[in-house]
Amino acid sequence: MIFKSFNNKSFKHTDYYTRLPEEEREIFDVLSSVFHFKVNNYVLEHLIHWDNVPQDPIYKLVFPRKEMLSALDYEKLRQLFKIGLDEKTRNNFVQAVKKKMYPEVKHAETGFPKMDDKIITGAYRNFPTILNLFPDPMVKTCHAYCSYCFRWVAFDNIEAQKKTAYRDPNDPVAYLKANPEITDVLFTGADPLVLKAETLKKYIDPVLEIESVQVIRINSKALGWWPYRFTTDKDADALLELFEYIQSKGKHLNFSAHFTHSRELENEVVKEAIQRIKQTGTVIRCQGPLVKGINDTVEDLVLLWREQIAKGLVPYYLFVEADHNPESCFRIPLAKALHIFQEAQKRTTGLARTVRGPVFMNDLNRVLLDGVTEVNGEKYFVLKSLQSPPETDGEGKIKLIPFDDQIKDAGNLFELFKEDRSLVDIL
Ligand code: SF4
């Protein structure tokens, strides 16, 4: 299959657009003016079940939903479309709405590594042993966009891309050498695997020379969105050779595959792509968020983990969807998330217990929602910090917050784990 992608304009010229129910077409027109949209021919032809639109989970995974905007903004925007205002005239309101939707990254500054008081552009360090790297071409795009993704602001934004990425592959080298406690380097994006293998190699090569770096991590949704990246793309073989090359340098290569729904793992192309990656010795660990309407039932998780185990993949993290969308329309109550996770675990092989979840991942903390407990007749959620910035000394700590079967977030995790309070104080 040759890769063909469609944006909000070109998608309207496909047969799929005409197949959308009328209301969905309207929602698409209105929302794709605010949010970035990208889909490809594989997702359209093989993943979405068109007979089930708009309920289909993969459809919801790609196409924007009404609830992403406040009811008021959606209605105002809809009216502007209805009276037939041209794009230019609508633009002021679209930009204002867009601005409101910008994800808030509360502690970004804390994660910017510095050397001689100068920020290392294109690097982010929220945990002591991992450095996240964002080479310039990597932050630009993915094979398709997920409706719940908070990175959409950077997709078409040259300014944002410049500020958050580096161009010279040697830029992070001095910092890594000066900080040998960093053992893992993570290449992330958008999606690093949209790049040609030779470009990727240019950025990975300097890192391989640093002895203290033991693990190269690549986060990608290419297996879900475009498995041909590992099979028939022109440089698919070169990419797999790169995977082998990284390991020949004595590094562990971890491929963190982003999967949300079991259907992404079901067809023959994915199967073949996984086999080819595994033949290089690369370990594939799977992660993804729990998302309302897409994978928020026990059955969904059971199927997802079963598919992963059957294909020899390692379930790794199940995240609580990052709260970067002001409407939080993708989130489910924490109590429900915990219930789904625990019930699904009971119904899956013990091999799936490698997965940790539900886990909150914000700009500075990785916190596990570990259960519910009762103290003096009151119920509490049990939160455990898996990783936190060294200055907060929060790692490994357990905190309790009052149980509420409707709440969808756990409040300010940064402050919670920074506080030097014992459980006794809290209670
Ligand atoms: S593949 Fe990852 S970075 Fe790209 S849109 Fe989806 S969640 Fe965002």
Coordinates of C-alpha atoms and ligand atoms in Angstrom, one line a residue:
M1 CA 0.0 0.0 0.0
I2 CA 1.3 3.5 -0.9
F3 CA 0.8 6.0 1.9
K4 CA -1.8 8.6 1.1
S5 CA -2.8 11.1 3.8
F6 CA -5.8 13.4 4.0
N7 CA -6.3 16.6 5.9
N8 CA -9.5 18.5 6.7
K9 CA -9.8 19.8 3.1
S10 CA -8.7 16.8 1.0
F11 CA -10.8 14.4 3.1
K12 CA -13.9 16.1 1.8
H13 CA -13.1 14.9 -1.7
T14 CA -13.1 11.3 -0.7
D15 CA -16.0 8.9 -0.9
Y16 CA -15.7 8.4 2.8
Y17 CA -16.8 12.0 3.4
T18 CA -20.0 11.4 1.5
R19 CA -20.6 8.2 3.5
L20 CA -20.7 10.1 6.7
P21 CA -24.1 10.6 8.3
E22 CA -25.3 14.2 7.7
E23 CA -24.8 15.2 11.3
E24 CA -21.2 13.8 11.4
R25 CA -20.4 15.7 8.2
E26 CA -21.4 18.9 9.9
I27 CA -19.4 18.1 13.1
F28 CA -16.4 17.4 10.9
D29 CA -16.7 20.7 9.0
V30 CA -17.1 22.7 12.2
L31 CA -14.4 21.0 14.3
S32 CA -11.8 20.4 11.7
S33 CA -11.5 24.1 11.4
V34 CA -10.2 24.2 15.0
F35 CA -8.4 20.9 15.5
H36 CA -5.8 19.4 13.2
F37 CA -7.0 16.4 11.3
K38 CA -5.0 13.8 9.4
V39 CA -6.0 10.3 8.4
N40 CA -4.5 7.9 5.9
N41 CA -5.7 5.3 3.4
Y42 CA -4.9 2.4 5.7
V43 CA -7.0 3.7 8.6
L44 CA -9.8 4.6 6.2
E45 CA -9.8 1.2 4.3
H46 CA -8.7 -1.3 7.0
L47 CA -9.4 0.1 10.5
I48 CA -12.6 2.0 10.6
H49 CA -15.8 0.0 10.3
W50 CA -17.9 2.4 8.3
D51 CA -21.2 0.6 8.9
N52 CA -20.8 1.5 12.6
V53 CA -20.0 5.2 12.2
P54 CA -20.3 7.3 14.4
Q55 CA -20.1 4.6 17.2
D56 CA -17.0 2.9 15.7
P57 CA -14.1 3.2 18.2
I58 CA -11.5 3.8 15.5
Y59 CA -13.7 6.4 13.9
K60 CA -13.8 8.1 17.3
L61 CA -10.1 7.7 17.6
V62 CA -9.4 9.9 14.5
F63 CA -12.4 12.1 13.9
P64 CA -13.1 15.1 16.2
R65 CA -16.1 15.0 18.4
K66 CA -18.6 17.6 19.3
E67 CA -17.8 17.4 23.1
M68 CA -14.3 18.6 22.5
L69 CA -15.6 22.1 22.5
S70 CA -18.0 23.7 25.1
A71 CA -21.6 23.5 23.9
L72 CA -21.7 27.2 23.5
D73 CA -18.6 27.5 21.4
Y74 CA -19.7 24.6 19.2
E75 CA -23.1 26.2 18.6
K76 CA -21.6 29.6 17.8
L77 CA -19.1 28.0 15.4
R78 CA -21.9 25.9 13.8
Q79 CA -23.9 29.0 13.2
L80 CA -21.0 30.7 11.4
F81 CA -20.8 27.7 9.1
K82 CA -24.5 27.7 8.6
I83 CA -24.8 31.3 7.5
G84 CA -22.1 30.5 5.0
L85 CA -19.4 32.9 6.1
D86 CA -16.1 32.4 4.2
E87 CA -13.1 30.9 5.9
K88 CA -11.3 34.3 6.2
T89 CA -14.3 35.9 8.0
R90 CA -14.7 32.9 10.3
N91 CA -11.1 32.9 11.2
N92 CA -11.2 35.3 14.1
F93 CA -13.6 33.3 16.0
V94 CA -11.9 30.0 15.1
Q95 CA -8.6 31.4 16.4
A96 CA -10.2 32.5 19.7
V97 CA -11.7 29.1 20.2
K98 CA -8.4 27.5 19.3
K99 CA -6.6 29.5 21.9
K100 CA -9.0 28.3 24.6
M101 CA -8.2 24.8 23.7
Y102 CA -4.4 25.1 24.1
P103 CA -3.2 22.5 26.5
E104 CA -1.8 23.8 29.7
V105 CA 1.6 22.4 30.5
K106 CA 1.9 23.7 34.0
H107 CA 5.5 22.9 34.9
A108 CA 7.3 22.7 31.6
E109 CA 10.1 25.0 32.8
T110 CA 11.1 22.6 35.5
G111 CA 11.7 19.9 32.9
F112 CA 14.0 22.0 30.6
P113 CA 17.6 20.8 31.2
K114 CA 20.3 23.5 31.4
M115 CA 24.0 23.6 31.0
D116 CA 25.9 26.7 32.0
D117 CA 22.5 28.3 32.7
K118 CA 21.5 27.8 29.1
I119 CA 18.5 25.7 28.2
I120 CA 19.2 22.7 26.0
T121 CA 16.6 23.2 23.3
G122 CA 14.8 20.1 22.1
A123 CA 15.4 18.2 25.3
Y124 CA 13.1 17.5 28.3
R125 CA 14.0 15.8 31.5
N126 CA 11.2 15.2 34.0
F127 CA 12.8 12.1 35.6
P128 CA 16.4 11.7 36.6
T129 CA 17.4 8.7 34.4
I130 CA 15.6 9.6 31.2
L131 CA 16.2 12.4 28.7
N132 CA 13.5 13.0 26.1
L133 CA 14.8 14.3 22.8
F134 CA 12.9 16.1 20.1
P135 CA 14.9 16.5 16.9
D136 CA 13.4 19.0 14.6
P137 CA 11.9 16.9 11.9
M138 CA 10.3 14.6 14.5
V139 CA 8.0 17.0 16.1
K140 CA 6.1 17.8 13.0
T141 CA 3.7 15.0 12.2
C142 CA 2.4 11.5 12.6
H143 CA 0.9 9.0 10.2
A144 CA -2.6 10.0 11.4
Y145 CA -3.8 12.2 14.3
C146 CA -5.5 10.9 17.4
S147 CA -8.6 12.9 18.4
Y148 CA -7.4 13.0 22.0
C149 CA -3.9 14.1 21.3
F150 CA -2.7 17.2 23.2
R151 CA 0.2 17.7 20.8
W152 CA -1.9 19.0 18.0
V153 CA -0.8 22.6 18.8
A154 CA 2.7 21.9 17.5
F155 CA 1.6 20.1 14.3
D156 CA 1.2 23.2 12.1
N157 CA 3.0 25.7 14.2
I158 CA 6.5 26.5 13.0
E159 CA 7.2 28.8 16.0
A160 CA 6.3 26.1 18.5
Q161 CA 8.4 23.5 16.6
K162 CA 11.4 25.8 16.6
K163 CA 11.2 26.4 20.3
T164 CA 10.9 22.8 21.3
A165 CA 13.2 21.0 18.9
Y166 CA 16.9 20.8 17.9
R167 CA 18.5 20.6 14.5
D168 CA 22.2 19.7 15.1
P169 CA 22.3 15.9 16.0
N170 CA 25.3 16.7 18.3
D171 CA 23.4 19.2 20.4
P172 CA 22.5 17.0 23.4
V173 CA 25.8 15.2 23.5
A174 CA 27.7 17.5 26.0
Y175 CA 24.7 17.4 28.4
L176 CA 24.4 13.7 28.3
K177 CA 28.2 13.3 28.9
A178 CA 28.0 15.7 31.9
N179 CA 25.0 13.7 33.3
P180 CA 26.0 10.1 33.3
E181 CA 23.0 9.2 35.6
I182 CA 20.9 9.5 32.4
T183 CA 20.7 5.9 31.2
D184 CA 17.7 6.2 28.8
V185 CA 17.3 8.4 25.9
L186 CA 13.8 8.7 24.5
F187 CA 13.1 9.8 20.9
T188 CA 9.5 10.9 20.7
G189 CA 7.5 13.5 18.8
A190 CA 4.8 13.6 17.3
D191 CA 6.0 10.3 15.7
P192 CA 9.7 9.7 15.1
L193 CA 8.9 7.0 12.6
V194 CA 7.5 9.3 10.0
L195 CA 11.2 10.1 9.4
K196 CA 13.3 8.3 6.9
A197 CA 15.6 5.7 8.4
E198 CA 18.7 7.6 7.4
T199 CA 17.5 10.9 9.1
L200 CA 16.6 9.0 12.2
K201 CA 20.1 7.4 12.2
K202 CA 21.7 10.8 12.0
Y203 CA 20.1 11.8 15.3
I204 CA 20.5 8.5 17.1
D205 CA 24.2 8.0 16.1
P206 CA 25.8 10.6 18.4
V207 CA 23.8 9.2 21.4
L208 CA 25.1 5.7 20.8
E209 CA 28.6 6.8 21.4
I210 CA 27.8 7.8 25.0
E211 CA 28.7 5.0 27.3
S212 CA 26.4 5.9 30.1
V213 CA 23.4 5.7 27.8
Q214 CA 22.2 2.1 27.9
V215 CA 18.7 2.3 26.5
I216 CA 17.3 3.9 23.4
R217 CA 13.6 4.3 23.5
I218 CA 11.4 5.1 20.5
N219 CA 7.8 6.0 21.1
S220 CA 5.6 5.5 18.1
K221 CA 2.1 4.8 16.9
A222 CA 3.3 3.7 13.5
L223 CA 2.3 0.0 14.2
G224 CA -1.3 1.2 14.8
W225 CA -1.5 3.9 12.1
W226 CA 0.8 2.7 9.4
P227 CA 2.2 -0.8 9.8
Y228 CA 3.6 -0.7 6.2
R229 CA 6.4 1.4 7.8
F230 CA 8.0 -1.9 8.7
T231 CA 7.0 -4.0 5.7
T232 CA 6.7 -2.4 2.3
D233 CA 7.7 1.2 2.7
K234 CA 10.8 2.0 0.6
D235 CA 13.1 2.2 3.5
A236 CA 11.3 -0.4 5.7
D237 CA 14.4 -2.7 5.6
A238 CA 16.7 0.2 6.4
L239 CA 14.6 1.0 9.4
L240 CA 14.9 -2.5 10.7
E241 CA 18.6 -2.5 10.0
L242 CA 18.8 0.7 12.1
F243 CA 17.1 -1.2 15.0
E244 CA 19.7 -4.0 14.7
Y245 CA 22.5 -1.4 14.4
I246 CA 21.4 0.3 17.7
Q247 CA 21.6 -3.0 19.5
S248 CA 24.9 -3.9 17.9
K249 CA 26.3 -0.9 19.7
G250 CA 25.4 -2.6 23.0
K251 CA 22.3 -0.7 23.7
H252 CA 18.8 -2.0 24.6
L253 CA 16.2 -0.8 22.1
N254 CA 12.8 -0.3 23.5
F255 CA 10.0 0.3 21.1
S256 CA 7.0 1.8 22.9
A257 CA 4.1 1.1 20.7
H258 CA 1.0 3.2 21.2
F259 CA -2.2 1.1 20.9
T260 CA -5.6 2.1 22.0
H261 CA -7.9 -0.5 20.7
S262 CA -7.5 -4.2 19.9
R263 CA -8.6 -3.7 16.3
E264 CA -5.3 -2.0 15.7
L265 CA -3.6 -5.3 16.3
E266 CA -5.9 -7.6 14.5
N267 CA -4.9 -7.7 10.8
E268 CA -2.2 -9.5 8.9
V269 CA -0.1 -6.4 8.1
V270 CA 0.3 -5.5 11.7
K271 CA 1.1 -9.1 12.5
E272 CA 3.9 -9.2 9.8
A273 CA 5.2 -5.8 11.0
I274 CA 5.5 -7.0 14.6
Q275 CA 7.2 -10.2 13.5
R276 CA 9.8 -8.2 11.5
I277 CA 10.5 -5.8 14.4
K278 CA 10.8 -8.7 16.8
Q279 CA 13.3 -10.5 14.5
T280 CA 15.7 -7.5 15.0
G281 CA 15.7 -8.3 18.8
T282 CA 13.8 -5.2 19.7
V283 CA 11.4 -5.4 22.6
I284 CA 7.9 -4.0 21.9
R285 CA 6.2 -2.6 25.0
C286 CA 2.6 -1.3 24.6
Q287 CA 1.1 1.7 26.1
G288 CA -1.9 3.9 25.6
P289 CA -4.6 5.8 27.4
L290 CA -8.0 4.7 28.6
V291 CA -10.4 6.8 26.5
K292 CA -14.1 7.4 26.8
G293 CA -16.1 5.8 24.1
I294 CA -13.1 4.1 22.6
N295 CA -11.8 1.5 25.0
D296 CA -13.6 2.1 28.3
T297 CA -15.1 -1.3 29.0
V298 CA -13.6 -4.4 30.7
E299 CA -14.1 -6.3 27.4
D300 CA -12.1 -3.6 25.5
L301 CA -9.1 -4.0 27.8
V302 CA -9.3 -7.8 27.9
L303 CA -9.2 -7.9 24.1
L304 CA -6.4 -5.4 23.9
W305 CA -4.1 -7.2 26.3
R306 CA -5.0 -10.6 24.9
E307 CA -4.0 -9.4 21.4
Q308 CA -0.8 -8.0 22.8
I309 CA 0.2 -11.1 24.7
A310 CA -0.7 -13.4 21.7
K311 CA 1.6 -11.4 19.5
G312 CA 4.5 -11.5 22.0
L313 CA 4.2 -7.9 23.0
V314 CA 4.7 -6.6 26.6
P315 CA 1.7 -4.6 28.1
Y316 CA 3.4 -1.7 29.7
Y317 CA 1.3 1.3 30.7
L318 CA -2.4 2.1 30.7
F319 CA -2.7 5.9 31.2
V320 CA -5.5 8.0 32.4
E321 CA -6.0 10.3 29.4
A322 CA -3.9 13.4 29.9
D323 CA -6.1 16.3 31.1
H324 CA -4.9 18.8 28.5
N325 CA -8.4 19.3 27.0
P326 CA -10.4 21.9 28.9
E327 CA -13.6 20.0 28.3
S328 CA -12.0 16.7 29.5
C329 CA -14.4 14.9 27.1
F330 CA -12.1 11.9 26.8
R331 CA -11.8 11.2 30.5
I332 CA -13.8 8.7 32.5
P333 CA -14.3 8.9 36.3
L334 CA -11.3 7.5 38.2
A335 CA -13.5 5.0 40.0
K336 CA -14.7 3.6 36.7
A337 CA -11.1 3.5 35.3
L338 CA -9.9 1.6 38.3
H339 CA -12.8 -0.9 38.2
I340 CA -12.3 -1.5 34.4
F341 CA -8.6 -2.0 34.9
Q342 CA -8.9 -4.4 37.9
E343 CA -11.7 -6.5 36.4
A344 CA -9.9 -6.8 33.0
Q345 CA -6.7 -7.9 34.9
K346 CA -8.7 -10.7 36.5
R347 CA -9.8 -12.0 33.1
T348 CA -6.4 -11.9 31.4
T349 CA -3.4 -14.2 31.7
G350 CA -0.9 -13.3 34.4
L351 CA 1.5 -12.3 31.6
A352 CA -0.6 -9.2 31.1
R353 CA 0.2 -8.1 34.6
T354 CA 3.2 -6.3 33.4
V355 CA 0.9 -3.4 32.6
R356 CA 0.8 -0.7 35.1
G357 CA -2.3 1.4 35.4
P358 CA -4.3 3.4 35.5
V359 CA -1.4 5.8 35.5
F360 CA -1.5 9.6 35.4
M361 CA 1.2 11.1 33.4
N362 CA 1.6 14.8 33.5
D363 CA 4.6 17.0 32.7
L364 CA 6.3 16.1 35.9
N365 CA 4.8 13.1 37.6
R366 CA 3.9 9.5 36.8
V367 CA 1.4 8.4 39.4
L368 CA -0.4 5.1 39.8
L369 CA -4.0 4.9 40.9
D370 CA -3.4 1.8 43.0
G371 CA -6.8 1.1 44.6
V372 CA -9.4 2.2 47.1
T373 CA -9.0 1.9 50.8
E374 CA -11.2 2.6 53.9
V375 CA -9.9 4.4 56.9
N376 CA -12.1 5.3 59.9
G377 CA -15.2 4.5 57.8
E378 CA -14.1 6.9 55.0
K379 CA -13.1 5.8 51.5
Y380 CA -10.0 7.0 49.8
F381 CA -8.2 6.5 46.5
V382 CA -4.7 5.2 47.0
L383 CA -2.1 7.0 44.8
K384 CA 1.5 5.9 44.4
S385 CA 4.2 8.0 42.8
L386 CA 6.1 5.9 40.3
Q387 CA 8.3 8.7 39.2
S388 CA 8.6 12.3 40.2
P389 CA 11.2 15.1 39.9
P390 CA 14.1 14.7 42.3
E391 CA 13.5 18.0 44.0
T392 CA 10.1 16.9 45.2
D393 CA 11.5 13.7 46.6
G394 CA 8.1 12.2 45.9
E395 CA 9.1 8.9 44.2
G396 CA 7.7 5.8 45.9
K397 CA 5.4 7.9 48.2
I398 CA 1.8 6.9 48.7
K399 CA -0.9 9.5 49.2
L400 CA -4.6 9.2 49.8
I401 CA -7.3 11.5 48.3
P402 CA -11.0 11.3 49.2
F403 CA -13.0 8.8 47.1
D404 CA -15.6 10.2 44.9
D405 CA -17.2 8.0 42.2
Q406 CA -17.6 10.9 39.8
I407 CA -14.2 12.7 39.9
K408 CA -12.1 12.5 36.8
D409 CA -8.8 13.8 38.1
A410 CA -6.8 13.6 41.2
G411 CA -6.1 17.3 41.6
N412 CA -2.6 18.9 41.6
L413 CA -0.3 15.9 41.7
F414 CA 2.8 18.0 41.7
E415 CA 1.7 19.7 45.0
L416 CA 0.3 16.5 46.5
F417 CA 3.6 14.7 46.2
K418 CA 5.7 17.7 47.1
E419 CA 4.0 18.0 50.4
D420 CA 5.9 16.5 53.2
R421 CA 3.0 15.0 55.0
S422 CA 2.7 11.5 56.2
L423 CA -0.5 9.5 55.8
V424 CA -1.2 10.0 59.4
D425 CA -1.2 13.8 58.9
I426 CA -3.5 13.5 56.0
L427 CA -6.0 11.4 57.9
Ligands
SF4_1 S1 0.3 9.3 17.3 FE1 0.9 10.2 19.2 S2 1.7 12.3 18.8 FE2 0.5 11.5 17.0 S3 -1.5 12.3 17.2 FE3 -1.5 10.3 18.1 S4 -1.1 10.6 20.3 FE4 -0.5 12.5 19.2

